[in-house]
Structures are given as structure tokens and as C-alpha cells.
mmCIF file of C-alpha atoms and ligand atoms in Angstrom:
data_model
loop_
_atom_site.group_PDB
_atom_site.id
_atom_site.type_symbol
_atom_site.label_atom_id
_atom_site.label_comp_id
_atom_site.label_asym_id
_atom_site.label_seq_id
_atom_site.Cartn_x
_atom_site.Cartn_y
_atom_site.Cartn_z
ATOM 1 C CA MET A 200 -6.468 -7.345 10.071
ATOM 2 C CA ALA A 201 -7.235 -9.322 13.260
ATOM 3 C CA ARG A 202 -10.898 -8.308 13.076
ATOM 4 C CA SER A 203 -11.128 -9.332 9.425
ATOM 5 C CA ALA A 204 -9.690 -12.733 10.401
ATOM 6 C CA THR A 205 -12.162 -13.013 13.295
ATOM 7 C CA PHE A 206 -15.015 -12.229 10.929
ATOM 8 C CA PHE A 207 -13.900 -14.925 8.494
ATOM 9 C CA ALA A 208 -13.518 -17.364 11.419
ATOM 10 C CA LEU A 209 -17.104 -16.566 12.458
ATOM 11 C CA PHE A 210 -18.228 -17.136 8.868
ATOM 12 C CA LEU A 211 -16.481 -20.512 8.694
ATOM 13 C CA ALA A 212 -17.651 -21.606 12.154
ATOM 14 C CA THR A 213 -21.257 -20.707 11.335
ATOM 15 C CA HIS A 214 -21.203 -22.774 8.175
ATOM 16 C CA ALA A 215 -19.135 -25.580 9.709
ATOM 17 C CA SER A 216 -21.867 -25.971 12.334
ATOM 18 C CA LEU A 217 -23.892 -27.758 9.624
ATOM 19 C CA VAL A 218 -21.773 -30.897 10.198
ATOM 20 C CA LEU A 219 -23.498 -31.223 13.580
ATOM 21 C CA LEU A 220 -26.590 -32.308 11.662
ATOM 22 C CA TYR A 221 -25.000 -35.716 11.171
ATOM 23 C CA PRO A 222 -26.164 -38.157 12.466
ATOM 24 C CA PHE A 223 -29.546 -36.479 12.295
ATOM 25 C CA THR A 224 -31.649 -36.121 15.448
ATOM 26 C CA LEU A 225 -34.165 -33.470 16.451
ATOM 27 C CA SER A 226 -31.938 -32.132 19.215
ATOM 28 C CA ARG A 227 -29.012 -31.833 16.780
ATOM 29 C CA LEU A 228 -31.246 -29.981 14.314
ATOM 30 C CA LEU A 229 -32.278 -27.496 17.016
ATOM 31 C CA LEU A 230 -28.690 -27.000 18.145
ATOM 32 C CA THR A 231 -27.430 -26.459 14.583
ATOM 33 C CA ALA A 232 -30.294 -24.102 13.745
ATOM 34 C CA SER A 233 -29.541 -22.035 16.869
ATOM 35 C CA ILE A 234 -25.804 -21.758 16.135
ATOM 36 C CA TYR A 235 -26.434 -20.964 12.464
ATOM 37 C CA THR A 236 -29.044 -18.313 13.240
ATOM 38 C CA VAL A 237 -26.971 -16.563 15.899
ATOM 39 C CA GLY A 238 -23.829 -16.613 13.701
ATOM 40 C CA THR A 239 -25.739 -15.259 10.717
ATOM 41 C CA LEU A 240 -27.421 -12.497 12.730
ATOM 42 C CA ILE A 241 -24.081 -11.341 14.138
ATOM 43 C CA MET A 242 -22.557 -11.263 10.643
ATOM 44 C CA LEU A 243 -25.527 -9.348 9.222
ATOM 45 C CA TYR A 244 -25.293 -6.809 12.039
ATOM 46 C CA LEU A 245 -21.572 -6.286 11.415
ATOM 47 C CA LEU A 246 -22.053 -5.903 7.656
ATOM 48 C CA PHE A 247 -25.240 -3.845 7.581
ATOM 49 C CA HIS A 248 -25.400 -1.613 10.640
ATOM 50 C CA PRO A 249 -24.308 1.852 9.462
ATOM 51 C CA ARG A 250 -22.785 2.970 12.761
ATOM 52 C CA SER A 251 -21.159 -0.296 13.796
ATOM 53 C CA GLN A 252 -17.507 0.352 14.622
ATOM 54 C CA TRP A 253 -16.405 -3.249 14.639
ATOM 55 C CA LEU A 254 -15.372 -3.936 11.045
ATOM 56 C CA VAL A 255 -14.190 -0.394 10.384
ATOM 57 C CA ASP A 256 -13.764 2.670 12.619
ATOM 58 C CA ASN A 257 -16.156 5.300 11.490
ATOM 59 C CA ARG A 258 -17.342 8.734 12.430
ATOM 60 C CA SER A 259 -21.005 9.646 12.426
ATOM 61 C CA ARG A 260 -20.855 13.049 14.149
ATOM 62 C CA VAL A 261 -19.117 16.406 13.772
ATOM 63 C CA GLU A 262 -17.467 18.454 16.494
ATOM 64 C CA GLY A 263 -18.594 21.886 17.591
ATOM 65 C CA GLU A 264 -21.406 23.437 19.552
ATOM 66 C CA ARG A 265 -24.616 23.533 17.451
ATOM 67 C CA CYS A 266 -22.831 22.306 14.345
ATOM 68 C CA LEU A 267 -24.392 20.077 11.697
ATOM 69 C CA ALA A 268 -22.975 18.551 8.524
ATOM 70 C CA VAL A 269 -25.155 18.035 5.475
ATOM 71 C CA THR A 270 -23.889 15.299 3.172
ATOM 72 C CA PHE A 271 -25.070 14.345 -0.322
ATOM 73 C CA ASP A 272 -24.469 10.873 -1.726
ATOM 74 C CA ASP A 273 -24.557 9.268 -5.170
ATOM 75 C CA GLY A 274 -24.035 12.300 -7.431
ATOM 76 C CA PRO A 275 -23.152 14.142 -9.437
ATOM 77 C CA ASN A 276 -26.383 14.334 -11.374
ATOM 78 C CA PRO A 277 -26.374 16.581 -14.467
ATOM 79 C CA LEU A 278 -29.748 18.154 -13.643
ATOM 80 C CA ASP A 279 -30.159 18.047 -9.877
ATOM 81 C CA THR A 280 -26.643 18.679 -8.571
ATOM 82 C CA PRO A 281 -26.339 22.123 -10.263
ATOM 83 C CA LYS A 282 -29.757 23.073 -8.817
ATOM 84 C CA LEU A 283 -28.577 21.921 -5.403
ATOM 85 C CA LEU A 284 -25.358 23.908 -5.742
ATOM 86 C CA ASP A 285 -27.430 27.000 -6.588
ATOM 87 C CA ILE A 286 -29.467 26.549 -3.385
ATOM 88 C CA LEU A 287 -26.353 26.008 -1.256
ATOM 89 C CA ARG A 288 -24.715 29.089 -2.763
ATOM 90 C CA ASP A 289 -27.802 31.245 -2.216
ATOM 91 C CA LYS A 290 -28.069 30.062 1.392
ATOM 92 C CA ASN A 291 -24.302 30.199 1.933
ATOM 93 C CA VAL A 292 -24.138 26.603 3.159
ATOM 94 C CA LYS A 293 -21.107 24.363 2.646
ATOM 95 C CA ALA A 294 -21.778 20.643 2.296
ATOM 96 C CA THR A 295 -19.947 17.375 1.743
ATOM 97 C CA PHE A 296 -20.469 15.433 -1.485
ATOM 98 C CA PHE A 297 -19.777 11.711 -1.515
ATOM 99 C CA VAL A 298 -19.452 11.273 -5.266
ATOM 100 C CA VAL A 299 -19.599 8.069 -7.279
ATOM 101 C CA GLY A 300 -16.364 7.965 -9.296
ATOM 102 C CA LYS A 301 -17.937 6.744 -12.515
ATOM 103 C CA ARG A 302 -20.526 9.514 -12.435
ATOM 104 C CA ALA A 303 -17.947 12.128 -11.456
ATOM 105 C CA ASP A 304 -15.935 11.137 -14.544
ATOM 106 C CA GLN A 305 -19.044 11.720 -16.654
ATOM 107 C CA TYR A 306 -19.736 15.176 -15.209
ATOM 108 C CA PRO A 307 -16.373 16.472 -13.979
ATOM 109 C CA GLU A 308 -17.341 20.134 -14.370
ATOM 110 C CA ILE A 309 -20.090 19.733 -11.742
ATOM 111 C CA VAL A 310 -17.646 18.227 -9.241
ATOM 112 C CA ARG A 311 -15.136 20.984 -9.985
ATOM 113 C CA ARG A 312 -17.816 23.599 -9.418
ATOM 114 C CA ALA A 313 -18.767 22.040 -6.053
ATOM 115 C CA TRP A 314 -15.134 22.053 -4.953
ATOM 116 C CA ALA A 315 -14.559 25.613 -6.204
ATOM 117 C CA GLU A 316 -17.618 26.809 -4.254
ATOM 118 C CA GLY A 317 -16.191 25.572 -0.962
ATOM 119 C CA HIS A 318 -17.770 22.137 -0.599
ATOM 120 C CA LEU A 319 -15.883 18.987 0.297
ATOM 121 C CA ILE A 320 -15.571 16.136 -2.195
ATOM 122 C CA ALA A 321 -15.362 12.598 -0.825
ATOM 123 C CA ASN A 322 -15.211 9.047 -2.168
ATOM 124 C CA HIS A 323 -18.414 7.002 -2.508
ATOM 125 C CA THR A 324 -16.724 4.179 -4.491
ATOM 126 C CA TRP A 325 -16.240 3.891 -8.217
ATOM 127 C CA SER A 326 -19.510 2.284 -9.302
ATOM 128 C CA HIS A 327 -21.741 2.089 -6.201
ATOM 129 C CA ARG A 328 -22.194 -1.682 -6.088
ATOM 130 C CA HIS A 329 -25.200 -2.533 -3.943
ATOM 131 C CA LEU A 330 -23.719 -5.887 -2.939
ATOM 132 C CA PHE A 331 -20.666 -4.054 -1.609
ATOM 133 C CA CYS A 332 -20.250 -6.375 1.401
ATOM 134 C CA PHE A 333 -19.840 -9.392 -0.891
ATOM 135 C CA LEU A 334 -17.212 -7.946 -3.242
ATOM 136 C CA THR A 335 -14.061 -9.978 -3.854
ATOM 137 C CA PRO A 336 -10.934 -8.456 -2.281
ATOM 138 C CA GLY A 337 -9.631 -7.326 -5.679
ATOM 139 C CA ARG A 338 -12.916 -5.716 -6.644
ATOM 140 C CA LEU A 339 -13.192 -3.984 -3.254
ATOM 141 C CA ARG A 340 -9.754 -2.433 -3.675
ATOM 142 C CA THR A 341 -10.637 -1.346 -7.213
ATOM 143 C CA GLU A 342 -13.880 0.292 -6.061
ATOM 144 C CA ILE A 343 -12.004 2.293 -3.408
ATOM 145 C CA GLU A 344 -8.959 3.177 -5.521
ATOM 146 C CA ARG A 345 -10.811 4.141 -8.686
ATOM 147 C CA GLY A 346 -13.195 6.299 -6.625
ATOM 148 C CA SER A 347 -10.262 8.208 -5.133
ATOM 149 C CA GLU A 348 -8.484 8.389 -8.477
ATOM 150 C CA SER A 349 -11.531 9.958 -10.107
ATOM 151 C CA VAL A 350 -11.588 12.772 -7.507
ATOM 152 C CA ARG A 351 -7.849 13.269 -7.903
ATOM 153 C CA ARG A 352 -8.148 13.521 -11.674
ATOM 154 C CA ILE A 353 -10.951 16.078 -11.465
ATOM 155 C CA CYS A 354 -10.014 18.205 -8.448
ATOM 156 C CA GLY A 355 -6.294 17.564 -8.070
ATOM 157 C CA PHE A 356 -6.284 15.941 -4.622
ATOM 158 C CA ARG A 357 -6.960 12.536 -3.206
ATOM 159 C CA PRO A 358 -10.060 12.572 -1.007
ATOM 160 C CA ARG A 359 -9.705 11.789 2.694
ATOM 161 C CA LEU A 360 -13.262 10.696 3.455
ATOM 162 C CA PHE A 361 -15.074 7.561 2.338
ATOM 163 C CA ARG A 362 -18.605 6.211 2.620
ATOM 164 C CA SER A 363 -19.705 2.879 1.164
ATOM 165 C CA PRO A 364 -22.909 2.271 -0.809
ATOM 166 C CA VAL A 365 -25.900 2.112 1.580
ATOM 167 C CA GLY A 366 -23.370 2.240 4.445
ATOM 168 C CA LEU A 367 -22.530 -1.441 3.954
ATOM 169 C CA ARG A 368 -19.383 -2.865 5.524
ATOM 170 C CA HIS A 369 -16.909 -5.381 4.179
ATOM 171 C CA PRO A 370 -14.611 -7.589 6.276
ATOM 172 C CA LEU A 371 -11.556 -6.122 4.503
ATOM 173 C CA LEU A 372 -12.673 -2.487 4.556
ATOM 174 C CA ARG A 373 -10.526 -1.413 7.511
ATOM 175 C CA PRO A 374 -7.117 -2.434 6.051
ATOM 176 C CA TYR A 375 -7.992 -1.265 2.528
ATOM 177 C CA LEU A 376 -9.157 2.176 3.678
ATOM 178 C CA LYS A 377 -5.999 2.522 5.735
ATOM 179 C CA ASP A 378 -3.898 1.773 2.651
ATOM 180 C CA ALA A 379 -5.846 4.381 0.684
ATOM 181 C CA GLY A 380 -5.540 7.030 3.452
ATOM 182 C CA LEU A 381 -9.327 7.240 3.848
ATOM 183 C CA GLU A 382 -11.492 7.786 6.907
ATOM 184 C CA TYR A 383 -14.920 6.167 6.997
ATOM 185 C CA VAL A 384 -17.738 8.641 7.632
ATOM 186 C CA SER A 385 -21.283 7.417 8.183
ATOM 187 C CA TRP A 386 -24.227 9.470 9.442
ATOM 188 C CA THR A 387 -26.378 10.134 12.464
ATOM 189 C CA MET A 388 -29.552 11.028 10.606
ATOM 190 C CA ARG A 389 -30.958 8.923 7.792
ATOM 191 C CA THR A 390 -33.577 11.263 6.356
ATOM 192 C CA ARG A 391 -35.137 8.580 4.139
ATOM 193 C CA ASP A 392 -35.164 11.148 1.329
ATOM 194 C CA THR A 393 -34.912 8.239 -1.112
ATOM 195 C CA PHE A 394 -38.562 7.368 -0.343
ATOM 196 C CA ALA A 395 -39.867 10.892 0.262
ATOM 197 C CA ARG A 396 -42.794 12.019 -1.894
ATOM 198 C CA ASN A 397 -43.731 15.163 -0.016
ATOM 199 C CA PRO A 398 -41.292 18.060 0.586
ATOM 200 C CA GLY A 399 -43.185 19.259 3.675
ATOM 201 C CA MET A 400 -43.013 15.848 5.314
ATOM 202 C CA LEU A 401 -39.333 15.450 4.515
ATOM 203 C CA ALA A 402 -38.575 18.907 5.953
ATOM 204 C CA ARG A 403 -40.564 18.182 9.113
ATOM 205 C CA ARG A 404 -38.820 14.815 9.597
ATOM 206 C CA ILE A 405 -35.387 16.444 9.393
ATOM 207 C CA LEU A 406 -36.336 19.385 11.592
ATOM 208 C CA LYS A 407 -37.830 17.105 14.231
ATOM 209 C CA GLN A 408 -34.700 14.977 14.522
ATOM 210 C CA ALA A 409 -31.881 17.503 14.104
ATOM 211 C CA THR A 410 -29.504 17.749 17.047
ATOM 212 C CA SER A 411 -26.068 19.238 17.532
ATOM 213 C CA GLY A 412 -23.277 17.194 15.915
ATOM 214 C CA ASP A 413 -25.500 15.368 13.429
ATOM 215 C CA ILE A 414 -24.237 14.231 10.066
ATOM 216 C CA ILE A 415 -27.306 14.307 7.825
ATOM 217 C CA LEU A 416 -27.607 11.869 4.925
ATOM 218 C CA LEU A 417 -29.256 13.135 1.728
ATOM 219 C CA HIS A 418 -28.914 12.236 -1.965
ATOM 220 C CA ASP A 419 -28.330 14.444 -5.007
ATOM 221 C CA HIS A 420 -28.912 11.579 -7.440
ATOM 222 C CA LEU A 421 -31.962 9.304 -7.339
ATOM 223 C CA PRO A 422 -33.659 7.258 -10.087
ATOM 224 C CA ASP A 423 -36.771 9.484 -9.956
ATOM 225 C CA GLY A 424 -34.919 12.748 -9.363
ATOM 226 C CA THR A 425 -34.354 14.663 -6.151
ATOM 227 C CA HIS A 426 -36.983 17.409 -6.581
ATOM 228 C CA VAL A 427 -38.584 16.550 -3.202
ATOM 229 C CA MET A 428 -35.289 17.098 -1.378
ATOM 230 C CA LEU A 429 -34.527 20.209 -3.446
ATOM 231 C CA GLU A 430 -37.874 21.685 -2.491
ATOM 232 C CA ALA A 431 -37.519 20.802 1.210
ATOM 233 C CA LEU A 432 -33.919 21.948 1.603
ATOM 234 C CA PRO A 433 -34.274 25.768 1.669
ATOM 235 C CA ARG A 434 -36.867 25.558 4.464
ATOM 236 C CA VAL A 435 -34.722 23.094 6.404
ATOM 237 C CA ILE A 436 -31.685 25.365 6.122
ATOM 238 C CA ASP A 437 -33.619 28.496 7.159
ATOM 239 C CA GLU A 438 -35.249 26.855 10.177
ATOM 240 C CA LEU A 439 -32.097 25.185 11.419
ATOM 241 C CA ARG A 440 -30.254 28.509 11.145
ATOM 242 C CA GLN A 441 -32.990 30.197 13.121
ATOM 243 C CA ARG A 442 -32.452 27.608 15.832
ATOM 244 C CA GLY A 443 -28.800 28.598 15.951
ATOM 245 C CA PHE A 444 -27.272 25.700 14.027
ATOM 246 C CA GLU A 445 -24.185 26.202 11.909
ATOM 247 C CA PHE A 446 -23.475 24.104 8.813
ATOM 248 C CA VAL A 447 -20.011 22.590 8.652
ATOM 249 C CA LEU A 448 -18.192 20.133 6.411
ATOM 250 C CA ALA A 449 -17.952 16.483 7.452
ATOM 251 C CA GLY A 450 -14.161 16.860 7.546
ATOM 252 C CA PRO A 451 -11.595 19.630 7.259
ATOM 253 C CA ARG A 452 -11.206 20.920 3.716
ATOM 254 C CA GLU A 453 -7.490 21.581 4.193
ATOM 255 C CA ASP A 454 -7.087 17.875 4.750
ATOM 256 C CA ALA A 455 -8.358 17.233 1.275
ATOM 257 C CA VAL A 456 -5.497 19.160 -0.280
ATOM 258 C CA VAL A 457 -2.966 16.390 -0.200
ATOM 259 C CA THR A 458 0.124 16.759 -2.311
ATOM 260 C CA THR A 459 -0.112 14.707 -5.458
ATOM 261 C CA GLN A 460 2.684 13.751 -7.814
ATOM 262 C CA GLU A 461 0.992 15.207 -10.851
ATOM 263 C CA PRO A 462 0.089 18.914 -11.090
ATOM 264 C CA ALA A 463 -3.622 18.338 -11.627
ATOM 265 C CA ALA A 464 -4.260 21.011 -8.993
ATOM 266 C CA SER A 465 -4.463 23.681 -11.685
ATOM 267 C CA GLU A 466 -7.900 22.322 -12.588
ATOM 268 C CA SER A 467 -9.231 22.957 -9.094
ATOM 269 C CA ALA A 468 -8.872 26.702 -9.624
ATOM 270 C CA ARG A 469 -11.745 26.655 -12.103
HETATM 271 ZN ZN1 ZN B 1768 -24.979 5.758 -2.099
#
């Protein structure tokens, strides 16, 4: 909580610096502009940098010699996620799915299938608000809680891993995740699959960057579909395997099986 308070103090101090403008002189304007700019840049860094540890502890790597974790955000998607699951099953790769609660509620059978096939299901908030770092405290808690509740309803356990929309931070994220029993997981490799138009280029970009311990960020739901990623993925998997990499989950699956009060676990057997 101390870091949240420090962040708010920085926010207030940055804005309070505007009083230095009075009485107006050129030197006061320069001083105020400098303080305001530096304060704002620090705040933007803390809120937007995906691997910054300051506002919330987060993990962006996996343990193990020549291990990699492939993670898929924003799904489930009724068309693309089943195709992705087919590829992962054919290639015998286990992945981690950061699902959007609202979408998971719409397509619960896809999430159940992913869980039943050995993948890990994690919380990517309830509705994927792009202005996540500006949410009110109540709304932030709701986004986290409803996301976890959706996974619990569908799979019978509360997820243990969390990733925010676009990796954005929030000054209150650390205490709220602690309350919800969630660990923040970011990534080492942003593949930029959201902009990719050419499967060959996407595959080459991933293969060029991949190193041991990476957590790779991909998406199984995009406005224009994920066919580029789906086409690139089999080649990426084959080549990385040839190089001796092993695909692991972003967190232990046993950890996900947390005892819940209600016996929703029966659904996970499907
Ligand atoms: Zn996302």
C-alpha cells in the first residue's frame, strides 16, 4: 500500500507544481514545465511499462533450462480458439490462456476444453478495459473479481495468474491482486502479432528473438481474426522444438486447483 500512496503523492505533487506559475515569470514557467514533465514521464513509465516491478511485482520469465511459455490473451474466440486448440493438441504443446471473463462466459465450452486438454486458464480481467490504469478503485476490484469468478464458474477453480489489458498497471493493483490471491504475469517477448499481416514474417520475428525462459505474448482473439498467428504457429513450434526448447505453462497447473466452496469442479472433468 505504501507504493500506491507514493504514486498518489507523486500525482498530487506533479499537479500541485502548477501553483508555482503564480506570479508568472519566464523562469517560473520553465521550472514548472520541468517538474510537470518529469513527474508525468515517471507516472507514465510506472503505468505503461509491461515489465516494471514498481507498482506490482510481476514475473516475465519461466524457470527451467531451454523452457518457453506460450501465452494467449483476449480469448476465447468461437472460431479461432478451437482452431488453436487443435494445433496445440496436434503438436502436443501446453499453453496458458489469459481469458477475458465476459467472453469466457459467452463460450464456456471452449474454456473447459482448453482446461481439459492440459492448458492453464488465467484471469485477463472481466471486460478488458483499455483505460485500465484509470479505473476507479471499485471498478478495478470488479474487473479482477469478476474475471476470477468467471473462471471459477466454468472450470471449478479460482485462477492464480493475472495479466492486465495491454499490460497496463494501476496504482492499486498490488493490494487488490493480493486480496484476490493472484500473481501478475507479464511477458518477455511481445510478438506484435496484433499487427502482423504475414505469417512468415511473424514466425521469423519469434524465432529470431526466442531465448530460454521467455514468456511469449500472442492473442487468440483479434478484431480481424488470428489467421496470421494460426498459420505461423506450427512452424514456430516445430523450429523451436528442433532447437531443443520445451514448452511449459506460465505457472504450475496444480496451483490452479484451489479448493472452492461450491462443487463446480465436476464441470472441469468434461
Ligand atoms: Zn489483452
